[in-house]
Short mmCIF file of N, CA and C in Angstrom, two decimals:
data_model
loop_
_atom_site.label_atom_id
_atom_site.label_comp_id
_atom_site.label_asym_id
_atom_site.label_seq_id
_atom_site.Cartn_x
_atom_site.Cartn_y
_atom_site.Cartn_z
N MET A 1 18.52 39.50 -25.61
CA MET A 1 17.67 38.59 -26.37
C MET A 1 16.36 38.37 -25.61
N ALA A 2 15.25 38.44 -26.30
CA ALA A 2 13.95 38.27 -25.67
C ALA A 2 13.73 36.81 -25.30
N LYS A 3 13.00 36.63 -24.22
CA LYS A 3 12.59 35.29 -23.81
C LYS A 3 11.73 34.71 -24.92
N GLU A 4 11.91 33.42 -25.22
CA GLU A 4 11.15 32.80 -26.29
C GLU A 4 9.65 32.82 -25.95
N LEU A 5 8.85 33.07 -26.94
CA LEU A 5 7.40 33.13 -26.78
C LEU A 5 6.88 31.76 -26.37
N GLU A 6 6.08 31.72 -25.32
CA GLU A 6 5.44 30.48 -24.91
C GLU A 6 4.02 30.51 -25.43
N LEU A 7 3.75 29.67 -26.42
CA LEU A 7 2.42 29.64 -27.01
C LEU A 7 1.44 28.95 -26.07
N LYS A 8 0.23 29.52 -25.99
CA LYS A 8 -0.78 28.89 -25.14
C LYS A 8 -1.56 27.82 -25.89
N LEU A 9 -1.51 27.85 -27.21
CA LEU A 9 -2.19 26.84 -28.02
C LEU A 9 -1.20 25.75 -28.43
N LYS A 10 -1.69 24.54 -28.53
CA LYS A 10 -0.86 23.40 -28.92
C LYS A 10 -1.48 22.71 -30.13
N GLU A 11 -0.66 21.93 -30.82
CA GLU A 11 -1.19 21.13 -31.93
C GLU A 11 -2.25 20.19 -31.37
N GLY A 12 -3.38 20.09 -32.08
CA GLY A 12 -4.50 19.29 -31.62
C GLY A 12 -5.60 20.12 -30.97
N ASP A 13 -5.25 21.34 -30.51
CA ASP A 13 -6.26 22.22 -29.91
C ASP A 13 -7.22 22.74 -30.97
N GLN A 14 -8.41 23.11 -30.52
CA GLN A 14 -9.38 23.78 -31.38
C GLN A 14 -8.86 25.20 -31.64
N ALA A 15 -8.82 25.62 -32.89
CA ALA A 15 -8.37 26.98 -33.22
C ALA A 15 -9.46 27.97 -32.82
N PRO A 16 -9.09 29.05 -32.12
CA PRO A 16 -10.08 30.05 -31.74
C PRO A 16 -10.73 30.69 -32.98
N ASN A 17 -12.05 30.79 -32.95
CA ASN A 17 -12.74 31.45 -34.05
C ASN A 17 -12.55 32.96 -33.90
N PHE A 18 -12.69 33.67 -34.99
CA PHE A 18 -12.63 35.14 -34.97
C PHE A 18 -13.44 35.66 -36.15
N THR A 19 -13.84 36.89 -36.04
CA THR A 19 -14.48 37.61 -37.13
C THR A 19 -13.77 38.95 -37.21
N ALA A 20 -13.35 39.34 -38.41
CA ALA A 20 -12.58 40.58 -38.54
C ALA A 20 -12.71 41.15 -39.94
N ASP A 21 -12.37 42.43 -40.06
CA ASP A 21 -12.33 43.10 -41.36
C ASP A 21 -11.06 42.68 -42.09
N THR A 22 -11.13 42.73 -43.42
CA THR A 22 -10.00 42.28 -44.24
C THR A 22 -9.66 43.28 -45.33
N SER A 23 -8.50 43.02 -45.94
CA SER A 23 -8.11 43.78 -47.12
C SER A 23 -9.22 43.62 -48.16
N GLY A 24 -9.39 44.63 -48.98
CA GLY A 24 -10.41 44.57 -50.02
C GLY A 24 -11.81 44.86 -49.52
N GLY A 25 -11.92 45.28 -48.26
CA GLY A 25 -13.23 45.68 -47.73
C GLY A 25 -14.13 44.56 -47.29
N GLY A 26 -13.58 43.36 -47.11
CA GLY A 26 -14.40 42.23 -46.69
C GLY A 26 -14.44 42.07 -45.19
N ARG A 27 -15.16 41.05 -44.79
CA ARG A 27 -15.23 40.66 -43.38
C ARG A 27 -15.33 39.14 -43.38
N ILE A 28 -14.48 38.50 -42.59
CA ILE A 28 -14.48 37.04 -42.56
C ILE A 28 -14.46 36.52 -41.13
N SER A 29 -14.83 35.25 -41.03
CA SER A 29 -14.68 34.49 -39.79
C SER A 29 -13.89 33.24 -40.13
N LEU A 30 -13.15 32.74 -39.17
CA LEU A 30 -12.43 31.49 -39.40
C LEU A 30 -13.43 30.38 -39.75
N SER A 31 -14.59 30.42 -39.12
CA SER A 31 -15.61 29.39 -39.36
C SER A 31 -16.12 29.38 -40.81
N ASP A 32 -15.86 30.45 -41.56
CA ASP A 32 -16.24 30.50 -42.99
C ASP A 32 -15.50 29.42 -43.79
N PHE A 33 -14.39 28.94 -43.27
CA PHE A 33 -13.53 28.02 -44.01
C PHE A 33 -13.59 26.59 -43.47
N ALA A 34 -14.68 26.25 -42.79
CA ALA A 34 -14.87 24.89 -42.28
C ALA A 34 -14.73 23.91 -43.45
N GLY A 35 -14.04 22.80 -43.19
CA GLY A 35 -13.85 21.80 -44.23
C GLY A 35 -12.63 22.03 -45.10
N LYS A 36 -11.88 23.10 -44.82
CA LYS A 36 -10.67 23.40 -45.59
C LYS A 36 -9.48 23.54 -44.65
N ASN A 37 -8.29 23.32 -45.19
CA ASN A 37 -7.06 23.65 -44.46
C ASN A 37 -6.85 25.16 -44.56
N VAL A 38 -6.51 25.78 -43.43
CA VAL A 38 -6.25 27.22 -43.40
C VAL A 38 -4.85 27.45 -42.89
N ILE A 39 -4.08 28.22 -43.64
CA ILE A 39 -2.76 28.66 -43.19
C ILE A 39 -2.98 30.05 -42.62
N LEU A 40 -2.87 30.16 -41.30
CA LEU A 40 -3.07 31.43 -40.61
C LEU A 40 -1.69 31.89 -40.17
N TYR A 41 -1.16 32.88 -40.91
CA TYR A 41 0.19 33.33 -40.56
C TYR A 41 0.14 34.73 -39.96
N PHE A 42 0.79 34.87 -38.82
CA PHE A 42 0.84 36.13 -38.09
C PHE A 42 2.17 36.81 -38.40
N TYR A 43 2.11 38.11 -38.65
CA TYR A 43 3.32 38.87 -38.94
C TYR A 43 3.22 40.24 -38.26
N PRO A 44 4.37 40.85 -37.95
CA PRO A 44 4.35 42.08 -37.16
C PRO A 44 3.76 43.32 -37.84
N LYS A 45 4.17 43.61 -39.10
CA LYS A 45 3.77 44.90 -39.67
C LYS A 45 3.86 44.91 -41.19
N ASP A 46 2.84 45.48 -41.81
CA ASP A 46 2.82 45.62 -43.26
C ASP A 46 4.04 46.39 -43.77
N ASP A 47 4.53 45.96 -44.95
CA ASP A 47 5.54 46.70 -45.70
C ASP A 47 6.84 46.94 -44.92
N THR A 48 7.23 45.97 -44.10
CA THR A 48 8.54 46.01 -43.44
C THR A 48 9.35 44.86 -44.06
N PRO A 49 10.67 44.89 -43.96
CA PRO A 49 11.48 43.92 -44.72
C PRO A 49 11.12 42.44 -44.55
N GLY A 50 11.10 41.93 -43.33
CA GLY A 50 10.80 40.51 -43.12
C GLY A 50 9.37 40.17 -43.50
N CYS A 51 8.45 41.04 -43.17
CA CYS A 51 7.03 40.80 -43.46
C CYS A 51 6.77 40.81 -44.97
N THR A 52 7.47 41.68 -45.67
CA THR A 52 7.33 41.73 -47.13
C THR A 52 7.89 40.46 -47.76
N LYS A 53 9.06 40.00 -47.28
CA LYS A 53 9.64 38.76 -47.81
C LYS A 53 8.68 37.59 -47.61
N GLU A 54 8.10 37.51 -46.41
CA GLU A 54 7.19 36.40 -46.10
C GLU A 54 5.93 36.48 -46.97
N ALA A 55 5.34 37.66 -47.07
CA ALA A 55 4.12 37.83 -47.87
C ALA A 55 4.38 37.50 -49.34
N CYS A 56 5.52 37.95 -49.85
CA CYS A 56 5.85 37.69 -51.26
C CYS A 56 6.13 36.21 -51.50
N ALA A 57 6.69 35.53 -50.51
CA ALA A 57 6.91 34.08 -50.64
C ALA A 57 5.56 33.35 -50.69
N PHE A 58 4.61 33.75 -49.87
CA PHE A 58 3.26 33.17 -49.94
C PHE A 58 2.61 33.51 -51.29
N ARG A 59 2.81 34.74 -51.75
CA ARG A 59 2.28 35.14 -53.06
C ARG A 59 2.85 34.26 -54.17
N ASP A 60 4.16 34.07 -54.15
CA ASP A 60 4.82 33.33 -55.23
C ASP A 60 4.45 31.85 -55.24
N SER A 61 4.03 31.32 -54.10
CA SER A 61 3.61 29.92 -54.01
C SER A 61 2.10 29.77 -53.92
N TYR A 62 1.38 30.86 -54.07
CA TYR A 62 -0.07 30.85 -53.83
C TYR A 62 -0.79 29.80 -54.66
N HIS A 63 -0.40 29.66 -55.93
CA HIS A 63 -1.07 28.67 -56.80
C HIS A 63 -0.91 27.25 -56.24
N LYS A 64 0.21 26.97 -55.58
CA LYS A 64 0.43 25.65 -54.98
C LYS A 64 -0.49 25.43 -53.79
N PHE A 65 -0.73 26.49 -53.02
CA PHE A 65 -1.69 26.38 -51.91
C PHE A 65 -3.10 26.15 -52.45
N GLN A 66 -3.43 26.87 -53.52
CA GLN A 66 -4.75 26.70 -54.14
C GLN A 66 -4.93 25.28 -54.67
N GLU A 67 -3.90 24.75 -55.32
CA GLU A 67 -3.97 23.37 -55.84
C GLU A 67 -4.25 22.37 -54.73
N ARG A 68 -3.78 22.68 -53.51
CA ARG A 68 -3.99 21.78 -52.37
C ARG A 68 -5.27 22.12 -51.60
N GLY A 69 -6.03 23.08 -52.13
CA GLY A 69 -7.29 23.46 -51.50
C GLY A 69 -7.14 24.20 -50.19
N ALA A 70 -5.98 24.82 -49.97
CA ALA A 70 -5.72 25.52 -48.71
C ALA A 70 -5.99 27.02 -48.85
N ILE A 71 -6.45 27.61 -47.77
CA ILE A 71 -6.71 29.04 -47.68
C ILE A 71 -5.52 29.68 -46.97
N VAL A 72 -5.03 30.80 -47.49
CA VAL A 72 -3.94 31.54 -46.85
C VAL A 72 -4.51 32.84 -46.30
N LEU A 73 -4.29 33.08 -45.00
CA LEU A 73 -4.71 34.33 -44.35
C LEU A 73 -3.53 34.91 -43.60
N GLY A 74 -3.19 36.16 -43.89
CA GLY A 74 -2.15 36.86 -43.15
C GLY A 74 -2.80 37.77 -42.12
N VAL A 75 -2.29 37.77 -40.89
CA VAL A 75 -2.88 38.57 -39.81
C VAL A 75 -1.82 39.45 -39.17
N SER A 76 -2.14 40.74 -39.05
CA SER A 76 -1.30 41.66 -38.28
C SER A 76 -2.22 42.71 -37.66
N PRO A 77 -1.68 43.46 -36.69
CA PRO A 77 -2.50 44.50 -36.06
C PRO A 77 -2.73 45.75 -36.93
N ASP A 78 -2.22 45.75 -38.15
CA ASP A 78 -2.41 46.89 -39.03
C ASP A 78 -3.88 47.07 -39.40
N ALA A 79 -4.24 48.29 -39.76
CA ALA A 79 -5.60 48.63 -40.18
C ALA A 79 -5.85 48.16 -41.62
N VAL A 80 -7.11 48.09 -41.99
CA VAL A 80 -7.50 47.67 -43.34
C VAL A 80 -6.83 48.55 -44.40
N LYS A 81 -6.78 49.85 -44.19
CA LYS A 81 -6.18 50.77 -45.16
C LYS A 81 -4.70 50.40 -45.42
N SER A 82 -3.98 50.07 -44.36
CA SER A 82 -2.58 49.65 -44.49
C SER A 82 -2.49 48.32 -45.25
N HIS A 83 -3.37 47.39 -44.90
CA HIS A 83 -3.41 46.09 -45.60
C HIS A 83 -3.68 46.29 -47.08
N ASP A 84 -4.62 47.17 -47.41
CA ASP A 84 -4.95 47.41 -48.82
C ASP A 84 -3.74 47.94 -49.59
N LYS A 85 -3.02 48.89 -49.00
CA LYS A 85 -1.82 49.44 -49.65
C LYS A 85 -0.76 48.35 -49.84
N PHE A 86 -0.54 47.55 -48.80
CA PHE A 86 0.45 46.47 -48.82
C PHE A 86 0.08 45.43 -49.88
N ALA A 87 -1.17 45.01 -49.89
CA ALA A 87 -1.64 43.99 -50.84
C ALA A 87 -1.53 44.50 -52.28
N THR A 88 -1.86 45.76 -52.50
CA THR A 88 -1.79 46.34 -53.84
C THR A 88 -0.34 46.48 -54.29
N LYS A 89 0.50 47.02 -53.43
CA LYS A 89 1.91 47.25 -53.76
C LYS A 89 2.62 45.97 -54.17
N PHE A 90 2.32 44.85 -53.46
CA PHE A 90 3.02 43.61 -53.72
C PHE A 90 2.16 42.56 -54.43
N LYS A 91 0.98 42.99 -54.91
CA LYS A 91 0.07 42.10 -55.67
C LYS A 91 -0.20 40.80 -54.91
N LEU A 92 -0.60 40.94 -53.65
CA LEU A 92 -0.87 39.78 -52.81
C LEU A 92 -2.25 39.22 -53.16
N PRO A 93 -2.34 37.94 -53.53
CA PRO A 93 -3.61 37.37 -53.98
C PRO A 93 -4.46 36.79 -52.85
N PHE A 94 -3.94 36.81 -51.63
CA PHE A 94 -4.66 36.23 -50.50
C PHE A 94 -5.14 37.34 -49.57
N THR A 95 -5.97 36.98 -48.63
CA THR A 95 -6.60 37.93 -47.72
C THR A 95 -5.70 38.29 -46.55
N LEU A 96 -5.66 39.57 -46.23
CA LEU A 96 -4.97 40.06 -45.04
C LEU A 96 -6.04 40.46 -44.03
N VAL A 97 -5.89 39.99 -42.81
CA VAL A 97 -6.87 40.21 -41.76
C VAL A 97 -6.38 41.32 -40.84
N ALA A 98 -7.24 42.33 -40.63
CA ALA A 98 -6.91 43.47 -39.77
C ALA A 98 -7.27 43.14 -38.32
N ASP A 99 -6.30 43.25 -37.44
CA ASP A 99 -6.51 42.93 -36.03
C ASP A 99 -6.09 44.11 -35.16
N ALA A 100 -6.64 45.30 -35.48
CA ALA A 100 -6.25 46.52 -34.78
C ALA A 100 -6.52 46.45 -33.28
N ASP A 101 -7.56 45.73 -32.87
CA ASP A 101 -7.86 45.63 -31.43
C ASP A 101 -7.08 44.49 -30.76
N LYS A 102 -6.29 43.77 -31.55
CA LYS A 102 -5.38 42.71 -31.07
C LYS A 102 -6.10 41.52 -30.44
N ARG A 103 -7.37 41.35 -30.72
CA ARG A 103 -8.11 40.21 -30.15
C ARG A 103 -7.62 38.89 -30.73
N ILE A 104 -7.30 38.86 -32.03
CA ILE A 104 -6.87 37.61 -32.67
C ILE A 104 -5.46 37.24 -32.21
N VAL A 105 -4.53 38.21 -32.25
CA VAL A 105 -3.15 37.90 -31.84
C VAL A 105 -3.11 37.46 -30.38
N GLU A 106 -3.98 38.04 -29.55
CA GLU A 106 -4.02 37.63 -28.15
C GLU A 106 -4.65 36.25 -27.99
N SER A 107 -5.71 35.95 -28.73
CA SER A 107 -6.37 34.65 -28.58
C SER A 107 -5.47 33.51 -29.08
N TYR A 108 -4.58 33.82 -30.04
CA TYR A 108 -3.65 32.80 -30.53
C TYR A 108 -2.32 32.83 -29.77
N GLY A 109 -2.18 33.77 -28.85
CA GLY A 109 -0.99 33.82 -28.00
C GLY A 109 0.27 34.28 -28.71
N VAL A 110 0.13 35.06 -29.78
CA VAL A 110 1.31 35.50 -30.52
C VAL A 110 1.67 36.97 -30.24
N TRP A 111 0.94 37.61 -29.34
CA TRP A 111 1.23 38.98 -28.92
C TRP A 111 2.05 38.89 -27.64
N GLY A 112 3.20 39.56 -27.61
CA GLY A 112 4.00 39.48 -26.40
C GLY A 112 5.23 40.34 -26.45
N ASP A 113 6.10 40.13 -25.48
CA ASP A 113 7.32 40.92 -25.35
C ASP A 113 8.29 40.61 -26.48
N LYS A 114 8.88 41.67 -27.00
CA LYS A 114 9.89 41.55 -28.06
C LYS A 114 11.02 42.52 -27.73
N VAL A 115 12.16 42.28 -28.34
CA VAL A 115 13.30 43.19 -28.18
C VAL A 115 13.88 43.45 -29.56
N PHE A 116 14.08 44.72 -29.89
CA PHE A 116 14.71 45.09 -31.15
C PHE A 116 15.72 46.19 -30.85
N MET A 117 16.97 45.93 -31.20
CA MET A 117 18.06 46.88 -30.98
C MET A 117 18.09 47.37 -29.52
N GLY A 118 17.91 46.42 -28.61
CA GLY A 118 17.99 46.73 -27.19
C GLY A 118 16.72 47.33 -26.59
N ARG A 119 15.73 47.62 -27.42
CA ARG A 119 14.49 48.23 -26.94
C ARG A 119 13.43 47.16 -26.75
N LYS A 120 12.82 47.12 -25.56
CA LYS A 120 11.75 46.16 -25.28
C LYS A 120 10.42 46.79 -25.63
N TYR A 121 9.54 46.00 -26.19
CA TYR A 121 8.21 46.48 -26.54
C TYR A 121 7.29 45.29 -26.72
N LYS A 122 5.99 45.53 -26.83
CA LYS A 122 5.01 44.49 -27.11
C LYS A 122 4.75 44.48 -28.61
N GLY A 123 4.63 43.27 -29.15
CA GLY A 123 4.38 43.18 -30.59
C GLY A 123 3.92 41.79 -30.98
N THR A 124 3.65 41.64 -32.27
CA THR A 124 3.21 40.36 -32.82
C THR A 124 4.42 39.53 -33.19
N HIS A 125 4.43 38.29 -32.73
CA HIS A 125 5.49 37.36 -33.10
C HIS A 125 5.13 36.69 -34.42
N ARG A 126 6.15 36.37 -35.20
CA ARG A 126 5.97 35.73 -36.51
C ARG A 126 5.76 34.23 -36.26
N VAL A 127 4.49 33.82 -36.27
CA VAL A 127 4.11 32.44 -35.99
C VAL A 127 3.05 32.03 -37.02
N THR A 128 3.12 30.79 -37.48
CA THR A 128 2.13 30.27 -38.44
C THR A 128 1.42 29.06 -37.86
N PHE A 129 0.12 29.01 -38.09
CA PHE A 129 -0.71 27.88 -37.69
C PHE A 129 -1.31 27.24 -38.92
N LEU A 130 -1.24 25.92 -39.01
CA LEU A 130 -1.97 25.16 -40.04
C LEU A 130 -3.19 24.59 -39.33
N ILE A 131 -4.34 25.05 -39.75
CA ILE A 131 -5.60 24.65 -39.14
C ILE A 131 -6.31 23.70 -40.09
N GLY A 132 -6.68 22.54 -39.58
CA GLY A 132 -7.30 21.50 -40.41
C GLY A 132 -8.77 21.77 -40.69
N PRO A 133 -9.35 20.94 -41.56
CA PRO A 133 -10.76 21.09 -41.94
C PRO A 133 -11.72 21.01 -40.76
N ASP A 134 -11.28 20.37 -39.66
CA ASP A 134 -12.10 20.23 -38.45
C ASP A 134 -11.85 21.37 -37.46
N ARG A 135 -11.10 22.39 -37.88
CA ARG A 135 -10.70 23.56 -37.10
C ARG A 135 -9.77 23.22 -35.96
N ARG A 136 -9.13 22.05 -36.03
CA ARG A 136 -8.09 21.71 -35.05
C ARG A 136 -6.74 22.16 -35.61
N ILE A 137 -5.86 22.57 -34.71
CA ILE A 137 -4.52 23.01 -35.12
C ILE A 137 -3.69 21.77 -35.45
N LYS A 138 -3.29 21.67 -36.72
CA LYS A 138 -2.51 20.51 -37.17
C LYS A 138 -1.02 20.73 -36.97
N ARG A 139 -0.58 21.99 -37.11
CA ARG A 139 0.86 22.27 -37.05
C ARG A 139 1.06 23.71 -36.64
N ILE A 140 2.11 23.96 -35.87
CA ILE A 140 2.48 25.33 -35.47
C ILE A 140 3.96 25.52 -35.78
N TRP A 141 4.26 26.64 -36.40
CA TRP A 141 5.65 27.04 -36.64
C TRP A 141 5.92 28.27 -35.77
N PRO A 142 6.56 28.09 -34.59
CA PRO A 142 6.79 29.23 -33.70
C PRO A 142 7.99 30.09 -34.10
N LYS A 143 8.84 29.56 -34.96
CA LYS A 143 9.99 30.34 -35.44
C LYS A 143 9.99 30.25 -36.96
N VAL A 144 9.81 31.37 -37.58
CA VAL A 144 9.64 31.41 -39.04
C VAL A 144 10.78 32.19 -39.68
N LYS A 145 11.39 31.59 -40.70
CA LYS A 145 12.34 32.32 -41.55
C LYS A 145 11.53 32.77 -42.76
N PRO A 146 11.28 34.07 -42.91
CA PRO A 146 10.35 34.56 -43.92
C PRO A 146 10.56 34.02 -45.35
N GLU A 147 11.80 33.90 -45.79
CA GLU A 147 12.05 33.50 -47.18
C GLU A 147 11.80 32.02 -47.42
N GLU A 148 11.98 31.19 -46.40
CA GLU A 148 11.95 29.72 -46.58
C GLU A 148 10.66 29.08 -46.08
N HIS A 149 9.85 29.83 -45.40
CA HIS A 149 8.73 29.28 -44.66
C HIS A 149 7.67 28.58 -45.52
N THR A 150 7.37 29.12 -46.68
CA THR A 150 6.30 28.51 -47.49
C THR A 150 6.62 27.08 -47.89
N VAL A 151 7.90 26.77 -48.06
CA VAL A 151 8.30 25.40 -48.41
C VAL A 151 7.90 24.43 -47.29
N GLU A 152 8.13 24.85 -46.04
CA GLU A 152 7.75 24.02 -44.88
C GLU A 152 6.23 23.82 -44.83
N VAL A 153 5.50 24.89 -45.05
CA VAL A 153 4.04 24.81 -44.96
C VAL A 153 3.47 23.93 -46.09
N LEU A 154 3.99 24.10 -47.29
CA LEU A 154 3.54 23.25 -48.40
C LEU A 154 3.83 21.78 -48.11
N ALA A 155 5.00 21.49 -47.56
CA ALA A 155 5.35 20.11 -47.23
C ALA A 155 4.37 19.52 -46.22
N ALA A 156 3.93 20.33 -45.26
CA ALA A 156 2.99 19.87 -44.24
C ALA A 156 1.61 19.58 -44.83
N LEU A 157 1.30 20.17 -45.97
CA LEU A 157 0.01 19.95 -46.63
C LEU A 157 -0.02 18.67 -47.45
N GLU A 158 1.15 18.08 -47.67
CA GLU A 158 1.22 16.85 -48.49
C GLU A 158 0.57 15.68 -47.78
#
């Protein structure tokens, strides 16, 4: 079993800004969403079982996030081309952020040691940050169950 990820960011900290390419050929910065709640969810890899469940759960609840004025951004180290295929295949209505150089996952402290089937490797941990309108981190979910997670995040927006 891998050692639990020790996050370097805490609730109340200023969320690190970033600028990156996105699905659909866009480019965004976290600062573009000043004044809004942002759900920044990190996931390991496009079109894998857990990541697909999580993305589809955000998709299925997307209208509820919109009603609350919240922005949903999914981040993984996959390239834009992979994000575009994933978003199209599962009709994802929110933006996927490409972090191929791993600057975002490293700045948020979600890149680290993992173990799968006895094999150790470096990868992205499934962690979600709720960032407030002032760009402060309001809530962190360091352990995410892909199917149930959106319910927790929606509750935190109430």
